[in-house]
Tab-separated table of C-alpha atoms in Angstrom:
chain	number	residue	atom	x	y	z
A	1	MET	CA	69.378	89.641	91.755
A	2	PRO	CA	67.497	87.465	94.575
A	3	THR	CA	68.332	83.990	95.157
A	4	PHE	CA	67.141	80.799	97.023
A	5	HIS	CA	68.030	77.298	97.356
A	6	THR	CA	66.352	74.379	95.877
A	7	TYR	CA	65.904	70.816	97.143
A	8	ASP	CA	69.082	69.799	96.421
A	9	GLY	CA	70.785	72.708	97.954
A	10	THR	CA	71.774	74.435	94.318
A	11	GLU	CA	71.225	78.364	94.438
A	12	LEU	CA	68.857	79.611	91.822
A	13	ALA	CA	68.574	83.075	90.609
A	14	TYR	CA	65.232	85.095	89.740
A	15	ARG	CA	64.721	88.729	88.475
A	16	VAL	CA	61.665	90.603	89.864
A	17	MET	CA	59.966	93.580	87.756
A	18	GLY	CA	56.685	95.716	88.323
A	19	GLU	CA	54.330	95.628	91.122
A	20	GLY	CA	51.290	93.624	91.963
A	21	GLU	CA	50.438	89.852	91.861
A	22	PRO	CA	53.460	87.884	90.862
A	23	LEU	CA	53.388	85.991	87.678
A	24	ILE	CA	56.441	83.218	87.459
A	25	CYS	CA	57.794	83.338	84.245
A	26	LEU	CA	59.901	80.157	82.847
A	27	PRO	CA	62.337	80.770	79.873
A	28	GLY	CA	62.721	78.183	77.305
A	29	GLY	CA	65.693	78.102	74.724
A	30	ALA	CA	65.938	75.018	75.896
A	31	MET	CA	67.760	76.149	78.986
A	32	ARG	CA	68.311	79.931	78.195
A	33	ALA	CA	68.901	82.219	80.905
A	34	GLY	CA	65.421	84.195	81.436
A	35	ALA	CA	66.960	87.866	80.619
A	36	TYR	CA	66.069	87.255	76.790
A	37	LEU	CA	62.399	87.632	77.965
A	38	GLY	CA	62.978	91.281	79.239
A	39	ASP	CA	59.853	92.566	80.594
A	40	LEU	CA	57.652	90.686	78.080
A	41	GLY	CA	56.761	93.815	76.048
A	42	GLY	CA	55.750	95.934	79.053
A	43	LEU	CA	53.727	93.137	81.123
A	44	SER	CA	55.593	94.039	84.101
A	45	ALA	CA	53.307	97.293	84.119
A	46	VAL	CA	50.299	95.047	84.832
A	47	ARG	CA	52.112	92.209	86.924
A	48	GLN	CA	54.990	91.543	88.941
A	49	LEU	CA	57.253	89.275	86.610
A	50	VAL	CA	59.325	86.803	88.706
A	51	VAL	CA	61.647	85.694	85.954
A	52	LEU	CA	63.741	82.345	86.824
A	53	ASP	CA	66.898	81.456	85.774
A	54	LEU	CA	66.802	77.789	85.479
A	55	ARG	CA	69.754	75.896	87.220
A	56	GLY	CA	73.078	76.402	85.097
A	57	THR	CA	71.917	79.457	83.201
A	58	GLY	CA	72.088	83.018	83.814
A	59	ASP	CA	72.848	83.868	87.275
A	60	SER	CA	71.907	80.286	88.870
A	61	ALA	CA	74.441	78.185	89.905
A	62	VAL	CA	75.546	74.891	87.900
A	63	PRO	CA	74.193	71.762	90.052
A	64	ASP	CA	76.672	69.230	90.961
A	65	ASP	CA	74.518	66.545	89.196
A	66	ILE	CA	74.174	67.424	85.618
A	67	SER	CA	71.314	64.846	85.411
A	68	THR	CA	68.960	67.213	87.034
A	69	TYR	CA	68.949	69.393	83.681
A	70	ARG	CA	66.412	66.924	82.938
A	71	CYS	CA	63.057	68.660	82.399
A	72	ASP	CA	61.221	66.513	84.631
A	73	ARG	CA	63.703	66.889	87.472
A	74	LEU	CA	63.499	70.867	87.040
A	75	VAL	CA	59.630	70.525	88.108
A	76	GLU	CA	60.936	70.558	91.661
A	77	ASP	CA	63.088	73.908	90.807
A	78	VAL	CA	59.726	75.657	89.902
A	79	GLU	CA	57.947	74.277	93.160
A	80	ALA	CA	60.684	75.383	95.300
A	81	LEU	CA	60.351	78.701	93.873
A	82	ARG	CA	56.471	78.936	94.591
A	83	ARG	CA	57.175	78.130	98.121
A	84	HIS	CA	60.024	80.522	98.498
A	85	LEU	CA	57.819	83.405	97.057
A	86	GLY	CA	54.704	82.338	99.803
A	87	THR	CA	52.319	81.957	97.030
A	88	ASP	CA	49.593	79.385	97.537
A	89	ARG	CA	48.433	79.156	93.961
A	90	ALA	CA	50.869	80.666	91.125
A	91	ASP	CA	49.952	82.037	88.125
A	92	LEU	CA	52.738	80.549	85.624
A	93	LEU	CA	54.024	81.782	82.051
A	94	ALA	CA	56.203	79.551	80.086
A	95	HIS	CA	57.780	80.196	76.690
A	96	SER	CA	58.896	77.656	74.358
A	97	ALA	CA	60.431	74.894	75.688
A	98	ALA	CA	59.527	75.759	79.004
A	99	GLY	CA	55.979	74.921	77.870
A	100	ASP	CA	56.858	71.130	78.250
A	101	LEU	CA	58.043	71.818	81.982
A	102	ALA	CA	55.263	73.893	82.766
A	103	ALA	CA	52.909	70.880	81.621
A	104	LEU	CA	54.992	68.607	83.681
A	105	TYR	CA	54.569	71.182	86.592
A	106	VAL	CA	50.771	71.294	86.518
A	107	ALA	CA	50.441	67.744	86.021
A	108	ARG	CA	52.201	67.053	89.085
A	109	TYR	CA	51.262	70.278	91.331
A	110	PRO	CA	47.875	71.189	90.097
A	111	GLN	CA	46.782	72.253	93.172
A	112	ALA	CA	49.353	74.933	93.228
A	113	VAL	CA	48.369	76.760	89.839
A	114	ARG	CA	45.859	79.239	89.737
A	115	SER	CA	46.270	80.061	86.040
A	116	LEU	CA	48.854	79.061	83.117
A	117	ILE	CA	49.845	80.723	80.049
A	118	LEU	CA	51.692	79.293	77.260
A	119	VAL	CA	53.445	81.087	74.850
A	120	ALA	CA	54.644	79.633	71.654
A	121	PRO	CA	54.780	76.281	73.711
A	122	THR	CA	56.826	73.000	72.603
A	123	THR	CA	54.783	69.845	72.820
A	124	ARG	CA	57.214	67.039	73.601
A	125	ALA	CA	55.538	66.598	77.243
A	126	VAL	CA	52.071	65.683	75.689
A	127	GLY	CA	53.650	63.476	72.667
A	128	PHE	CA	52.783	65.682	69.875
A	129	PRO	CA	55.770	65.483	67.552
A	130	PHE	CA	57.469	67.930	65.043
A	131	VAL	CA	55.521	67.866	61.980
A	132	GLU	CA	57.724	69.101	59.023
A	133	ARG	CA	54.960	69.811	56.395
A	134	GLU	CA	53.359	72.407	59.146
A	135	ALA	CA	56.637	74.003	59.501
A	136	ARG	CA	57.273	74.471	55.604
A	137	GLU	CA	53.998	76.120	55.717
A	138	ALA	CA	54.825	78.457	58.058
A	139	ALA	CA	58.052	79.175	56.565
A	140	ALA	CA	56.588	79.966	53.285
A	141	LEU	CA	54.464	82.669	54.807
A	142	ARG	CA	57.559	84.637	55.075
A	143	SER	CA	58.606	84.331	51.231
A	144	PRO	CA	58.015	87.694	50.430
A	145	GLU	CA	60.829	88.965	52.957
A	146	PRO	CA	64.318	89.890	51.743
A	147	TRP	CA	66.260	87.752	53.810
A	148	TYR	CA	64.002	84.492	52.772
A	149	ALA	CA	66.150	82.981	50.046
A	150	SER	CA	69.349	83.208	52.114
A	151	ALA	CA	67.648	81.915	55.198
A	152	LEU	CA	65.670	79.127	53.839
A	153	PRO	CA	68.653	76.478	52.956
A	154	ALA	CA	69.961	76.726	56.460
A	155	LEU	CA	66.270	75.571	57.721
A	156	GLU	CA	66.184	72.869	55.271
A	157	GLU	CA	69.464	71.452	56.692
A	158	ILE	CA	67.978	71.780	60.259
A	159	TRP	CA	64.780	69.897	58.906
A	160	ALA	CA	67.029	67.324	57.641
A	161	GLY	CA	68.561	66.573	61.136
A	162	ARG	CA	71.722	68.771	60.658
A	163	MET	CA	71.940	71.233	63.653
A	164	THR	CA	74.952	73.391	63.965
A	165	ASP	CA	75.320	76.807	65.745
A	166	GLU	CA	76.123	78.281	62.341
A	167	LEU	CA	72.907	76.849	60.915
A	168	ARG	CA	70.783	77.966	63.678
A	169	ALA	CA	72.209	81.385	63.383
A	170	ALA	CA	71.388	81.851	59.632
A	171	ALA	CA	67.769	80.417	60.355
A	172	ARG	CA	67.113	82.904	62.968
A	173	PRO	CA	65.049	85.458	61.117
A	174	PHE	CA	62.161	82.683	60.749
A	175	LEU	CA	61.657	83.116	64.607
A	176	TYR	CA	60.798	86.628	64.248
A	177	GLY	CA	57.660	88.477	62.957
A	178	ARG	CA	59.802	91.393	61.728
A	179	TRP	CA	63.852	90.998	61.353
A	180	ASP	CA	64.632	94.603	62.366
A	181	ALA	CA	67.492	95.919	64.536
A	182	ALA	CA	65.625	94.661	67.813
A	183	ALA	CA	65.069	91.173	66.594
A	184	GLN	CA	68.489	90.955	65.571
A	185	SER	CA	69.930	92.021	68.419
A	186	HIS	CA	67.418	89.739	70.560
A	187	ALA	CA	68.726	86.655	68.284
A	188	ALA	CA	72.680	87.731	68.645
A	189	SER	CA	72.300	87.045	72.468
A	190	SER	CA	70.768	83.530	72.049
A	191	ALA	CA	74.124	81.515	71.900
A	192	GLN	CA	75.517	83.279	75.024
A	193	GLN	CA	72.428	82.709	76.898
A	194	ILE	CA	71.903	78.940	76.501
A	195	ASN	CA	73.866	76.366	78.472
A	196	SER	CA	74.427	73.886	75.618
A	197	GLU	CA	75.087	70.905	77.900
A	198	ALA	CA	71.861	71.751	79.992
A	199	ALA	CA	69.886	71.860	76.750
A	200	ARG	CA	71.172	68.300	75.686
A	201	ALA	CA	70.109	66.910	79.169
A	202	TYR	CA	66.650	68.907	79.135
A	203	TYR	CA	65.124	66.331	76.742
A	204	GLY	CA	67.071	63.193	77.879
A	205	GLN	CA	65.553	59.517	78.049
A	206	GLY	CA	62.912	59.161	80.336
A	207	ALA	CA	61.614	62.814	80.857
A	208	PHE	CA	58.438	62.438	79.768
A	209	ASP	CA	55.302	60.141	79.862
A	210	PRO	CA	52.960	61.515	77.534
A	211	ALA	CA	49.947	59.366	78.310
A	212	ALA	CA	50.283	60.462	81.971
A	213	THR	CA	50.736	63.984	81.345
A	214	VAL	CA	47.768	64.166	78.918
A	215	ALA	CA	45.515	62.105	81.434
A	216	ALA	CA	46.471	64.985	84.167
A	217	LEU	CA	46.004	67.863	81.859
A	218	ARG	CA	42.751	66.766	81.015
A	219	THR	CA	41.484	67.191	84.289
A	220	LEU	CA	43.415	70.393	85.058
A	221	ALA	CA	40.743	72.840	86.824
A	222	PRO	CA	42.691	76.233	86.583
A	223	PRO	CA	42.162	78.241	83.140
A	224	VAL	CA	45.060	77.977	80.533
A	225	LEU	CA	46.130	80.271	77.674
A	226	VAL	CA	47.560	79.252	74.794
A	227	LEU	CA	48.975	81.875	72.476
A	228	ALA	CA	50.680	81.206	69.066
A	229	GLY	CA	52.457	83.587	66.574
A	230	GLU	CA	50.936	83.345	63.231
A	231	TYR	CA	54.290	82.900	61.488
A	232	ASP	CA	55.594	80.550	64.009
A	233	GLY	CA	57.109	77.322	62.652
A	234	VAL	CA	58.522	75.954	65.968
A	235	THR	CA	55.004	75.714	67.348
A	236	THR	CA	52.686	76.416	64.608
A	237	PRO	CA	49.089	77.919	65.268
A	238	ASP	CA	47.435	74.565	64.387
A	239	ARG	CA	49.774	72.379	66.685
A	240	ALA	CA	49.239	75.110	69.730
A	241	ALA	CA	45.482	74.670	69.182
A	242	GLU	CA	45.616	70.990	69.290
A	243	LEU	CA	47.749	71.609	72.632
A	244	ALA	CA	44.946	73.989	73.746
A	245	ALA	CA	42.232	71.465	73.185
A	246	LEU	CA	43.414	68.981	75.767
A	247	PHE	CA	42.699	71.582	78.841
A	248	PRO	CA	39.422	71.599	79.974
A	249	GLU	CA	39.148	75.458	80.385
A	250	SER	CA	41.371	76.797	77.500
A	251	GLU	CA	41.366	79.694	75.565
A	252	PHE	CA	43.722	79.937	72.500
A	253	ALA	CA	44.892	83.019	70.669
A	254	VAL	CA	46.827	83.463	67.445
A	255	GLN	CA	48.772	86.699	67.420
A	256	ARG	CA	48.980	88.246	63.987
A	257	GLY	CA	52.129	88.938	62.478
A	258	ALA	CA	54.110	87.437	65.122
A	259	GLY	CA	56.874	84.508	65.185
A	260	HIS	CA	58.258	82.529	68.082
A	261	PHE	CA	58.707	85.632	70.103
A	262	PRO	CA	55.192	87.647	69.924
A	263	TRP	CA	56.027	90.135	73.030
A	264	LEU	CA	58.994	91.576	70.508
A	265	ASP	CA	56.765	91.408	67.349
A	266	ASP	CA	54.036	93.344	68.898
A	267	PRO	CA	54.320	94.088	72.516
A	268	GLY	CA	50.960	95.810	72.519
A	269	ALA	CA	48.923	92.670	71.224
A	270	PHE	CA	50.780	90.703	73.547
A	271	VAL	CA	50.272	92.718	76.747
A	272	ARG	CA	46.704	93.216	75.816
A	273	THR	CA	45.801	89.356	75.291
A	274	VAL	CA	47.515	88.219	78.497
A	275	THR	CA	46.250	91.147	80.524
A	276	ALA	CA	42.744	90.007	79.260
A	277	PHE	CA	43.210	86.648	80.340
A	278	LEU	CA	45.066	87.660	83.994
A	279	ASP	CA	41.910	89.828	84.937
A	280	PRO	CA	39.215	87.631	86.218
A	281	ASP	CA	36.526	89.979	85.439
A	282	VAL	CA	37.504	89.862	81.632
A	283	HIS	CA	36.500	87.187	79.169
A	284	SER	CA	37.552	86.791	75.542
A	285	VAL	CA	35.851	85.334	72.384
A	286	GLN	CA	36.767	84.819	68.900
A	287	ALA	CA	34.274	86.665	66.981
A	288	GLY	CA	34.522	87.112	63.134
A	289	GLY	CA	38.320	86.520	63.418
A	290	ILE	CA	38.853	89.182	66.159
A	291	ARG	CA	39.571	88.349	69.826
A	292	LEU	CA	36.822	90.589	71.548
A	293	ALA	CA	37.360	90.863	75.388
A	294	HIS	CA	34.170	91.601	77.275
A	295	ARG	CA	33.059	91.952	81.154
A	296	MET	CA	29.689	90.303	82.472
A	297	TRP	CA	27.217	90.949	84.950
A	298	GLY	CA	24.415	89.336	86.740
A	299	ASP	CA	22.557	85.635	86.775
A	300	PRO	CA	23.236	84.037	83.426
A	301	SER	CA	19.373	83.059	83.121
A	302	ALA	CA	18.410	86.644	83.309
A	303	PRO	CA	17.241	88.423	80.355
A	304	PRO	CA	20.393	89.564	78.519
A	305	VAL	CA	21.443	93.151	78.030
A	306	VAL	CA	24.315	94.189	75.656
A	307	LEU	CA	25.809	97.330	76.368
A	308	VAL	CA	28.146	98.890	73.614
A	309	HIS	CA	30.737	101.633	74.043
A	310	GLY	CA	31.692	104.724	72.086
A	311	ARG	CA	34.637	105.812	70.291
A	312	CYS	CA	37.883	105.773	72.307
A	313	GLY	CA	36.114	103.958	74.988
A	314	SER	CA	35.796	100.387	76.386
A	315	SER	CA	33.508	98.002	78.136
A	316	ALA	CA	34.753	99.741	81.620
A	317	THR	CA	32.792	102.701	81.018
A	318	TRP	CA	29.648	101.107	81.660
A	319	THR	CA	30.386	99.433	85.057
A	320	THR	CA	28.291	101.655	86.949
A	321	VAL	CA	25.363	101.388	84.528
A	322	ALA	CA	26.086	97.615	84.424
A	323	GLU	CA	26.176	96.748	88.060
A	324	ARG	CA	22.295	98.483	88.541
A	325	LEU	CA	21.093	96.669	85.331
A	326	ALA	CA	22.504	93.419	86.693
A	327	VAL	CA	19.806	93.430	89.312
A	328	ARG	CA	17.374	91.976	86.653
A	329	HIS	CA	19.316	91.259	83.671
A	330	ARG	CA	22.506	89.367	82.356
A	331	VAL	CA	24.638	92.529	81.350
A	332	TYR	CA	27.425	92.305	78.994
A	333	ALA	CA	29.928	94.971	77.799
A	334	PHE	CA	32.461	94.303	75.333
A	335	ASP	CA	35.408	95.992	73.848
A	336	PHE	CA	35.241	97.011	69.814
A	337	ARG	CA	38.169	96.028	68.073
A	338	GLY	CA	40.935	98.727	68.266
A	339	HIS	CA	39.832	99.539	71.911
A	340	GLY	CA	40.586	98.240	75.233
A	341	LEU	CA	41.803	94.582	75.766
A	342	SER	CA	40.547	93.634	72.513
A	343	ASP	CA	42.538	93.152	69.040
A	344	TRP	CA	43.779	95.909	67.447
A	345	PRO	CA	43.898	94.921	63.634
A	346	GLY	CA	44.677	98.222	62.056
A	347	ARG	CA	41.451	98.707	60.007
A	348	TYR	CA	38.418	100.292	61.005
A	349	SER	CA	35.239	101.512	59.988
A	350	PHE	CA	31.282	101.902	61.172
A	351	GLU	CA	30.618	98.783	59.139
A	352	LEU	CA	33.465	96.773	60.782
A	353	PHE	CA	32.267	97.681	64.335
A	354	ARG	CA	28.654	96.703	63.274
A	355	ASP	CA	30.194	93.636	62.331
A	356	ASP	CA	31.667	93.046	65.473
A	357	LEU	CA	28.566	93.558	67.248
A	358	HIS	CA	27.017	91.130	65.022
A	359	ALA	CA	29.594	88.467	65.483
A	360	PHE	CA	29.467	89.130	69.288
A	361	LEU	CA	25.869	88.489	69.455
A	362	GLU	CA	26.169	85.284	67.353
A	363	VAL	CA	29.150	83.646	69.528
A	364	ARG	CA	27.377	84.472	72.461
A	365	ASN	CA	23.956	83.356	71.541
A	366	LEU	CA	22.473	86.561	72.297
A	367	ALA	CA	19.751	87.028	69.440
A	368	GLY	CA	16.769	89.015	70.910
A	369	ALA	CA	19.222	90.727	73.507
A	370	THR	CA	18.360	94.531	74.477
A	371	VAL	CA	21.240	96.536	72.868
A	372	VAL	CA	22.171	99.458	74.229
A	373	GLY	CA	24.765	101.702	72.330
A	374	HIS	CA	26.501	104.842	72.839
A	375	SER	CA	27.759	107.416	70.465
A	376	MET	CA	29.638	105.103	67.646
A	377	GLY	CA	28.300	102.025	69.506
A	378	GLY	CA	25.062	103.257	68.869
A	379	ALA	CA	25.628	103.655	65.389
A	380	ALA	CA	26.974	100.044	65.234
A	381	ALA	CA	23.888	99.098	66.595
A	382	TYR	CA	21.528	100.928	64.329
A	383	LEU	CA	23.551	99.716	61.377
A	384	LEU	CA	23.092	96.444	62.674
A	385	ALA	CA	19.423	96.523	63.315
A	386	GLU	CA	18.790	98.017	59.682
A	387	ARG	CA	20.239	94.689	58.327
A	388	GLN	CA	19.137	92.020	60.783
A	389	PRO	CA	15.688	92.497	61.807
A	390	GLY	CA	14.842	90.468	64.633
A	391	LEU	CA	18.311	89.983	65.886
A	392	ILE	CA	18.171	92.804	68.543
A	393	GLY	CA	15.238	92.641	70.835
A	394	ARG	CA	15.039	96.253	72.152
A	395	LEU	CA	17.271	98.987	70.587
A	396	VAL	CA	18.540	102.220	72.761
A	397	ILE	CA	20.623	104.649	70.845
A	398	GLU	CA	22.445	106.950	73.272
A	399	GLU	CA	24.089	110.148	71.641
A	400	ALA	CA	24.962	107.993	68.424
A	401	PRO	CA	26.381	110.343	65.348
A	402	PRO	CA	23.278	110.117	62.944
A	403	PRO	CA	24.110	109.139	59.339
A	404	PHE	CA	23.923	112.553	58.037
A	405	PRO	CA	26.927	114.231	56.700
A	406	LEU	CA	28.525	116.913	59.211
A	407	ASP	CA	28.133	120.543	58.311
A	408	PRO	CA	30.723	121.757	58.586
A	409	PRO	CA	33.063	118.656	58.330
A	410	ARG	CA	35.037	117.751	60.988
A	411	ALA	CA	38.670	118.662	60.489
A	412	ALA	CA	41.569	116.535	60.646
A	413	ALA	CA	42.422	115.598	64.049
A	414	GLU	CA	45.845	115.628	65.945
A	415	ARG	CA	47.155	112.431	67.774
A	416	PRO	CA	47.655	113.107	71.291
A	417	GLY	CA	51.255	112.441	73.073
A	418	GLU	CA	50.502	110.172	75.512
A	419	GLU	CA	49.968	106.319	75.705
A	420	LEU	CA	46.541	105.528	74.318
A	421	ASP	CA	44.201	102.578	75.236
A	422	PHE	CA	42.830	102.719	71.797
A	423	ASP	CA	44.527	102.353	68.287
A	424	TRP	CA	44.748	105.933	67.191
A	425	SER	CA	44.300	104.933	63.494
A	426	LEU	CA	40.679	104.270	64.065
A	427	VAL	CA	40.110	108.151	64.588
A	428	PRO	CA	40.943	109.679	60.910
A	429	SER	CA	39.115	106.221	59.678
A	430	THR	CA	35.848	107.202	61.319
A	431	ASP	CA	36.090	110.875	61.032
A	432	ALA	CA	36.205	110.470	57.380
A	433	GLN	CA	32.978	108.603	57.497
A	434	LEU	CA	31.431	111.016	59.824
A	435	ASN	CA	31.963	113.598	57.208
A	436	ASP	CA	30.763	111.520	54.607
A	437	PRO	CA	28.627	108.874	55.580
A	438	ASP	CA	27.326	105.613	53.523
A	439	PRO	CA	23.733	106.860	52.267
A	440	ALA	CA	22.594	103.447	52.965
A	441	GLY	CA	22.826	104.157	56.731
A	442	ARG	CA	20.058	106.755	56.479
A	443	GLU	CA	18.170	105.300	53.746
A	444	LEU	CA	17.555	102.157	55.836
A	445	LEU	CA	16.491	103.784	59.082
A	446	GLY	CA	12.949	102.928	57.999
A	447	GLU	CA	13.886	99.333	58.049
A	448	ILE	CA	14.472	99.172	61.928
A	449	THR	CA	11.932	96.603	63.406
A	450	ALA	CA	13.184	96.617	66.701
A	451	PRO	CA	11.409	98.773	69.357
A	452	THR	CA	14.013	101.858	69.882
A	453	LEU	CA	14.574	104.281	72.424
A	454	VAL	CA	16.852	107.278	71.141
A	455	ILE	CA	18.487	109.356	73.886
A	456	GLY	CA	20.036	112.813	73.065
A	457	GLY	CA	22.316	114.626	75.308
A	458	GLY	CA	20.876	118.278	75.003
A	459	PRO	CA	22.624	121.413	73.943
A	460	ARG	CA	25.747	120.531	75.767
A	461	SER	CA	26.534	117.778	73.540
A	462	GLN	CA	28.769	117.968	70.437
A	463	ILE	CA	25.900	116.260	68.276
A	464	ASP	CA	23.615	118.278	66.519
A	465	GLN	CA	20.328	117.488	68.507
A	466	ASP	CA	18.006	118.310	65.626
A	467	ASP	CA	19.910	115.442	63.579
A	468	ILE	CA	19.278	113.020	66.394
A	469	ALA	CA	15.557	114.100	66.513
A	470	ARG	CA	15.519	113.806	62.673
A	471	MET	CA	17.068	110.064	63.199
A	472	ALA	CA	14.448	109.081	65.662
A	473	ARG	CA	11.615	110.370	63.314
A	474	SER	CA	12.961	107.880	60.777
A	475	ILE	CA	12.852	104.865	62.737
A	476	PRO	CA	9.321	103.256	62.803
A	477	GLY	CA	7.806	103.835	66.333
A	478	ALA	CA	11.158	105.110	68.015
A	479	ARG	CA	10.781	107.066	71.253
A	480	HIS	CA	13.098	110.162	71.597
A	481	VAL	CA	14.015	111.618	74.920
A	482	THR	CA	16.688	114.304	76.021
A	483	ILE	CA	18.597	114.184	79.153
A	484	ASP	CA	20.785	117.491	79.598
A	485	ALA	CA	24.177	115.828	80.304
A	486	GLY	CA	26.105	116.791	76.999
A	487	HIS	CA	27.490	113.704	74.942
A	488	LEU	CA	28.397	111.153	77.937
A	489	VAL	CA	24.745	110.733	79.048
A	490	HIS	CA	24.878	107.553	80.968
A	491	THR	CA	28.288	108.536	82.812
A	492	GLU	CA	27.363	111.993	83.727
A	493	ARG	CA	23.721	111.424	84.544
A	494	PRO	CA	23.215	107.465	85.349
A	495	GLU	CA	20.262	107.925	87.302
A	496	GLU	CA	18.171	109.823	84.762
A	497	PHE	CA	19.713	107.546	82.004
A	498	LEU	CA	18.464	104.146	84.128
A	499	ALA	CA	15.264	105.836	84.570
A	500	ALA	CA	14.971	106.734	80.673
A	501	LEU	CA	15.676	102.553	80.254
A	502	ARG	CA	13.048	101.601	82.909
A	503	SER	CA	10.418	103.752	81.369
A	504	PHE	CA	11.361	101.855	77.971
A	505	GLY	CA	11.141	98.290	79.742
A	506	VAL	CA	14.313	97.674	80.402
A	507	GLY	CA	15.770	97.582	84.093
């Protein structure tokens, strides 16, 4: 492992995983060796992880002065690592007890931080105390688990102030969203990875000045992500949300089904959330209870256009068209649930995709925007336009599956073997609806009041062009054009696609 010498000469070690921009990772515990973070669920495929072993843990040296284990004094070790790496402004991730260390660090060195990610962070540095009621409510969520009855007494003892290694071990299932073999192995390594003497000193008297820290955090310029596990009783979602509210520019996310180690409970969900946050071109909103990642182009004051991708795609498929439209429009493109960097909740239907679009328009205050939907996104758009007259200003439906039963029906699809950037379960769910769509979808086409342009891809498309023409005739006043490009009109023939939009008054 590479090492460096910190301010007092103590030699500290760190692990490096992955390529790209470095992300400094601070382990919790308190004072647990960084090995338990692993590669943070595969986050090393996105960023270079620099995982510090705090002094006296893992491969780092034990200091001559044990008082330097105190949290506020560890701040200078983090700063020494940043300087050692030659990074002017660091992206910083902190887990659990390291949330307090990170809070003190950014309060002392705000100019050295580009972004901050707090994962299941503790909150002593800002003066938020442990609330037993919240911890009990979190524990009660686990009552259906087979281990609950045997683990709860240990947790009761801990809440009563009696902490032993045996009680800590017995209560560990509460820290994980799934108490499976991986979680049990991870938990078993805890005792040998924690420096108990250092952990006692970490929260030593004088470590924190909450009033001063809160005042500093309220003026922090860099963006902050606070990520909580749904089942976490160490830092409950409510307490994490309270912490997030301290920062001027913060994003708050709750990972469903996760405990105190969310990258273990659902690596994909964890990596998608963190990746979206770290990408400066991607933003996230909570819309209808789902985190929707999205991209934006153009002048915020320009007329809005919302681009809606097709099945198994993402907002990135619109980049070429979006950049061209952004000359005269404020352009938005989001990832539907189950796609790209948005949440993958596991339940999918055309109606839920319709609801994603509806929620996105509302949360971004985009009533009256032009909506351009491709394929599945086009279906979501016309389903919304049927039920919400006036919400969509102008509607463009590109190669959307018409609401007529497929003849012959689509056969069951087989999942590809490679890793996917969408949730495969959405494919069989929507295939079933394509074969037997809700009759209301076609019965309500006549209720669409938005000016509508329907674009077909011609004979190379797998969608029946006669059905597309039939759908266009069913929408009052709709224009129908064909661009011989197949199903992917806007990617295969962007110039002709944009020309069709201009003739419709968009662009």
